[in-house]
Amino acid sequence: MRKYSAFAIAREAFRHHSGWQRAWRSPEPKKSYQVVIVGAGGHGLATAYYLAKNHGIRDIAVIEKGWLGGGNTGRNTTIIRSNYLQDESAAIYEKARGLYEGLSAELNYNIMFSPRGVMMLAQTEHELRGYHRINQANAIQGVATEMLTPEQVKSKVPIMEINGPRYPVLGALWQARGGTARHDAVAWGYARAASDLGVDIIQQTEVTGITQSGGQVTGVQTTRGDISCKKLGIVVAGHSGVLAEMAGFRLPIESVSLQALVSEPIKPCIDVVVMANTVHGYLSQSDKGELVIGGGADGYNNYTQRGSFHHVEETVRALIETFPIISRLKQLRQWGGIVDMTGDRSPIIGKTPLGGCFINCGWGTGGFKSIPGSGWALAATMASGEPDELAAPFGLERFAEGRFIDESVAAGVAH
Amino acid sequence: MLLLTCPYCGVSAEETEFHGGGEAHLKRHADGSSDDAFTAYLFERKNPKGIVFERWRHVYGCGKWFHAARCAVTLEVFGTYSAQTLKPPKSIITSIKAKRPDWEEIS
């Protein structure tokens, strides 16, 4: 792989850009791999990358039914933060946020990480008390957050109407080192780096079955033939239930559509990420000038990648009251992603009832921010066969044991 | 936008008048059941990419719970029926099979 650099741009400028290589290989699938990962989204590609880099396992295939990064990795609102309530969550999300800080240099791919600060608005008394609690928990966990007064909120975001009347701003939880990154670039950067380490990324190939023998996984059936493997990682977010059915077990997961939209591009007017959890809306401005708006999840299971009209209406209605300046903006695009929701709103990482088969799912509405940490933890778990320190609390068995990692009260909708 | 018909009061309305209640026909396991069965009852869900049978409540109408058969991919509704039943009635199964001949119910 030829390195990207300022020198490379200058060199290519002198030869009509004829020397750029493809970012990743598109190999024919082999008959057998040591590790097969289903799903070439951010989490799957990060898992493959860290397996190759941290654990020296390079005989890996990442199988993707569509194109890489075309699922939730390409559909989220790109927010990165780690201000969670529970210690287990803070550990893995903070690991991910820390990895994001150095990811562009590590992958030699500009993921445009922008630590512009994440502001979570408190618009009810309950929410204000909840954020005070998280702020205290974060102090103990070593995650830097602070509480802002309404006046401080107004000075950071002048376009915000803080007096209500329906949704007054009573304060905010502020994580200065949170922010956004270019979501596609995260998938592309991991894909390029993993491919360079020898990982085969096989796109446009759907897994149609999982083969097993004596309680041990032996391979996968795909639309391009059977591929055998010693270890299998299922990293497919909203379709986890479908893959689990093939593997012969069930998950405590329900799939729903979560939607987002962007406005037409306008001049810079907001330079932080604002999350308004009471009204299920979050807002940031992309480098192109579009306002990126995240909305609510549907109230019933579905696989539509579209979302209900009334949810987008509720989101926009509430955001217009908080940000009156956006009321005349046109909507440019709207879409949905299928998110995998667990009861405690925390992910599932670890072993499954099928031997050699590992799963990473249940990130629900908050998967993008956790991509590096999630890949790191699953790679360590798959390499050793036992859950690593970050992954251990998130095992599937926690439901049977009643050992929930309850983030649903702290951040039931907006992650 | 889903359009559902409440089988109790007969009102047809948009999904905003109803509230989804998750998977229907769960077999309740309680005292005396094995840990595995109890865990499965409490947490594990079929979550199929296809036909779902689910509970709905007519919250802004008669307030009653009922069941609906729906496709989770196309959002096509195959019918609604009484909640006082342990499995989908024959008429619902017939209307699903009429449009999806290959469909098989997940046990």
GROMACS .gro file of N, CA and C in nm, chain A residues 90-153:
model
  192
   90ALA      N    1  -1.868   0.343   3.017
   90ALA     CA    2  -1.768   0.449   3.009
   90ALA      C    3  -1.635   0.391   2.963
   91ALA      N    4  -1.601   0.271   3.013
   91ALA     CA    5  -1.472   0.211   2.980
   91ALA      C    6  -1.461   0.186   2.830
   92ILE      N    7  -1.562   0.125   2.769
   92ILE     CA    8  -1.548   0.088   2.627
   92ILE      C    9  -1.571   0.209   2.535
   93TYR      N   10  -1.663   0.298   2.572
   93TYR     CA   11  -1.685   0.416   2.487
   93TYR      C   12  -1.568   0.513   2.497
   94GLU      N   13  -1.507   0.523   2.616
   94GLU     CA   14  -1.392   0.612   2.631
   94GLU      C   15  -1.271   0.555   2.557
   95LYS      N   16  -1.259   0.421   2.559
   95LYS     CA   17  -1.152   0.356   2.481
   95LYS      C   18  -1.169   0.392   2.332
   96ALA      N   19  -1.294   0.384   2.286
   96ALA     CA   20  -1.322   0.414   2.145
   96ALA      C   21  -1.291   0.560   2.115
   97ARG      N   22  -1.335   0.651   2.203
   97ARG     CA   23  -1.312   0.793   2.179
   97ARG      C   24  -1.162   0.824   2.175
   98GLY      N   25  -1.089   0.759   2.266
   98GLY     CA   26  -0.944   0.778   2.269
   98GLY      C   27  -0.879   0.728   2.140
   99LEU      N   28  -0.923   0.612   2.091
   99LEU     CA   29  -0.867   0.559   1.966
   99LEU      C   30  -0.901   0.650   1.848
  100TYR      N   31  -1.021   0.707   1.850
  100TYR     CA   32  -1.059   0.800   1.742
  100TYR      C   33  -0.961   0.916   1.732
  101GLU      N   34  -0.908   0.962   1.848
  101GLU     CA   35  -0.819   1.079   1.847
  101GLU      C   36  -0.695   1.054   1.760
  102GLY      N   37  -0.646   0.930   1.762
  102GLY     CA   38  -0.524   0.903   1.686
  102GLY      C   39  -0.546   0.821   1.560
  103LEU      N   40  -0.674   0.805   1.523
  103LEU     CA   41  -0.706   0.708   1.418
  103LEU      C   42  -0.659   0.751   1.279
  104SER      N   43  -0.668   0.880   1.249
  104SER     CA   44  -0.625   0.926   1.116
  104SER      C   45  -0.479   0.890   1.092
  105ALA      N   46  -0.395   0.917   1.195
  105ALA     CA   47  -0.252   0.887   1.181
  105ALA      C   48  -0.229   0.737   1.176
  106GLU      N   49  -0.300   0.662   1.262
  106GLU     CA   50  -0.278   0.518   1.267
  106GLU      C   51  -0.315   0.450   1.135
  107LEU      N   52  -0.429   0.492   1.077
  107LEU     CA   53  -0.476   0.427   0.954
  107LEU      C   54  -0.417   0.492   0.828
  108ASN      N   55  -0.346   0.604   0.845
  108ASN     CA   56  -0.300   0.683   0.731
  108ASN      C   57  -0.418   0.716   0.639
  109TYR      N   58  -0.527   0.758   0.702
  109TYR     CA   59  -0.649   0.789   0.628
  109TYR      C   60  -0.722   0.897   0.708
  110ASN      N   61  -0.752   1.008   0.645
  110ASN     CA   62  -0.812   1.119   0.720
  110ASN      C   63  -0.959   1.090   0.753
  111ILE      N   64  -0.985   1.057   0.878
  111ILE     CA   65  -1.123   1.030   0.916
  111ILE      C   66  -1.193   1.158   0.963
  112MET      N   67  -1.123   1.270   0.956
  112MET     CA   68  -1.180   1.402   0.986
  112MET      C   69  -1.243   1.407   1.125
  113PHE      N   70  -1.171   1.347   1.222
  113PHE     CA   71  -1.220   1.355   1.361
  113PHE      C   72  -1.219   1.500   1.405
  114SER      N   73  -1.332   1.546   1.452
  114SER     CA   74  -1.347   1.687   1.489
  114SER      C   75  -1.398   1.695   1.634
  115PRO      N   76  -1.307   1.704   1.731
  115PRO     CA   77  -1.351   1.711   1.872
  115PRO      C   78  -1.406   1.849   1.905
  116ARG      N   79  -1.523   1.877   1.853
  116ARG     CA   80  -1.580   2.012   1.864
  116ARG      C   81  -1.662   2.030   1.990
  117GLY      N   82  -1.682   1.921   2.065
  117GLY     CA   83  -1.759   1.930   2.188
  117GLY      C   84  -1.902   1.883   2.168
  118VAL      N   85  -1.951   1.802   2.262
  118VAL     CA   86  -2.089   1.753   2.256
  118VAL      C   87  -2.166   1.810   2.375
  119MET      N   88  -2.278   1.872   2.345
  119MET     CA   89  -2.361   1.936   2.447
  119MET      C   90  -2.494   1.862   2.456
  120MET      N   91  -2.523   1.806   2.573
  120MET     CA   92  -2.651   1.736   2.591
  120MET      C   93  -2.742   1.827   2.674
  121LEU      N   94  -2.846   1.877   2.610
  121LEU     CA   95  -2.933   1.975   2.675
  121LEU      C   96  -3.023   1.912   2.780
  122ALA      N   97  -3.035   1.979   2.894
  122ALA     CA   98  -3.135   1.940   2.993
  122ALA      C   99  -3.254   2.034   2.976
  123GLN      N  100  -3.368   1.978   2.937
  123GLN     CA  101  -3.485   2.063   2.912
  123GLN      C  102  -3.601   2.032   3.007
  124THR      N  103  -3.575   1.942   3.102
  124THR     CA  104  -3.671   1.920   3.212
  124THR      C  105  -3.589   1.909   3.340
  125GLU      N  106  -3.655   1.926   3.454
  125GLU     CA  107  -3.585   1.916   3.583
  125GLU      C  108  -3.526   1.776   3.602
  126HIS      N  109  -3.601   1.673   3.558
  126HIS     CA  110  -3.553   1.536   3.571
  126HIS      C  111  -3.424   1.516   3.493
  127GLU      N  112  -3.424   1.571   3.374
  127GLU     CA  113  -3.309   1.554   3.288
  127GLU      C  114  -3.187   1.625   3.350
  128LEU      N  115  -3.211   1.743   3.406
  128LEU     CA  116  -3.102   1.820   3.468
  128LEU      C  117  -3.040   1.739   3.582
  129ARG      N  118  -3.127   1.678   3.665
  129ARG     CA  119  -3.075   1.596   3.776
  129ARG      C  120  -3.000   1.473   3.723
  130GLY      N  121  -3.056   1.415   3.617
  130GLY     CA  122  -2.991   1.300   3.555
  130GLY      C  123  -2.851   1.333   3.506
  131TYR      N  124  -2.836   1.449   3.444
  131TYR     CA  125  -2.705   1.488   3.391
  131TYR      C  126  -2.607   1.523   3.503
  132HIS      N  127  -2.659   1.582   3.612
  132HIS     CA  128  -2.571   1.605   3.728
  132HIS      C  129  -2.515   1.471   3.776
  133ARG      N  130  -2.599   1.370   3.777
  133ARG     CA  131  -2.557   1.236   3.821
  133ARG      C  132  -2.451   1.180   3.727
  134ILE      N  133  -2.475   1.191   3.596
  134ILE     CA  134  -2.378   1.140   3.498
  134ILE      C  135  -2.246   1.216   3.511
  135ASN      N  136  -2.257   1.348   3.531
  135ASN     CA  137  -2.138   1.432   3.546
  135ASN      C  138  -2.052   1.382   3.664
  136GLN      N  139  -2.117   1.348   3.775
  136GLN     CA  140  -2.044   1.297   3.892
  136GLN      C  141  -1.984   1.159   3.861
  137ALA      N  142  -2.064   1.075   3.795
  137ALA     CA  143  -2.014   0.941   3.759
  137ALA      C  144  -1.894   0.953   3.667
  138ASN      N  145  -1.901   1.043   3.570
  138ASN     CA  146  -1.791   1.061   3.476
  138ASN      C  147  -1.664   1.106   3.547
  139ALA      N  148  -1.680   1.190   3.651
  139ALA     CA  149  -1.563   1.236   3.725
  139ALA      C  150  -1.490   1.118   3.789
  140ILE      N  151  -1.568   1.023   3.840
  140ILE     CA  152  -1.507   0.904   3.901
  140ILE      C  153  -1.445   0.815   3.795
  141GLN      N  154  -1.510   0.807   3.678
  141GLN     CA  155  -1.460   0.720   3.570
  141GLN      C  156  -1.340   0.780   3.496
  142GLY      N  157  -1.311   0.906   3.520
  142GLY     CA  158  -1.200   0.969   3.448
  142GLY      C  159  -1.239   1.018   3.310
  143VAL      N  160  -1.370   1.039   3.289
  143VAL     CA  161  -1.417   1.095   3.162
  143VAL      C  162  -1.447   1.243   3.187
  144ALA      N  163  -1.379   1.330   3.114
  144ALA     CA  164  -1.390   1.473   3.141
  144ALA      C  165  -1.521   1.530   3.089
  145THR      N  166  -1.613   1.563   3.180
  145THR     CA  167  -1.737   1.632   3.142
  145THR      C  168  -1.762   1.743   3.243
  146GLU      N  169  -1.843   1.840   3.206
  146GLU     CA  170  -1.880   1.945   3.300
  146GLU      C  171  -2.024   1.987   3.275
  147MET      N  172  -2.084   2.051   3.376
  147MET     CA  173  -2.219   2.104   3.361
  147MET      C  174  -2.211   2.249   3.317
  148LEU      N  175  -2.300   2.286   3.225
  148LEU     CA  176  -2.307   2.424   3.178
  148LEU      C  177  -2.436   2.488   3.227
  149THR      N  178  -2.429   2.617   3.256
  149THR     CA  179  -2.551   2.692   3.289
  149THR      C  180  -2.618   2.732   3.157
  150PRO      N  181  -2.745   2.774   3.163
  150PRO     CA  182  -2.812   2.818   3.040
  150PRO      C  183  -2.736   2.932   2.971
  151GLU      N  184  -2.676   3.019   3.049
  151GLU     CA  185  -2.602   3.132   2.990
  151GLU      C  186  -2.479   3.080   2.914
  152GLN      N  187  -2.412   2.982   2.973
  152GLN     CA  188  -2.295   2.924   2.904
  152GLN      C  189  -2.338   2.852   2.776
  153VAL      N  190  -2.454   2.786   2.781
  153VAL     CA  191  -2.508   2.720   2.662
  153VAL      C  192  -2.530   2.823   2.552
   0.00000   0.00000   0.00000
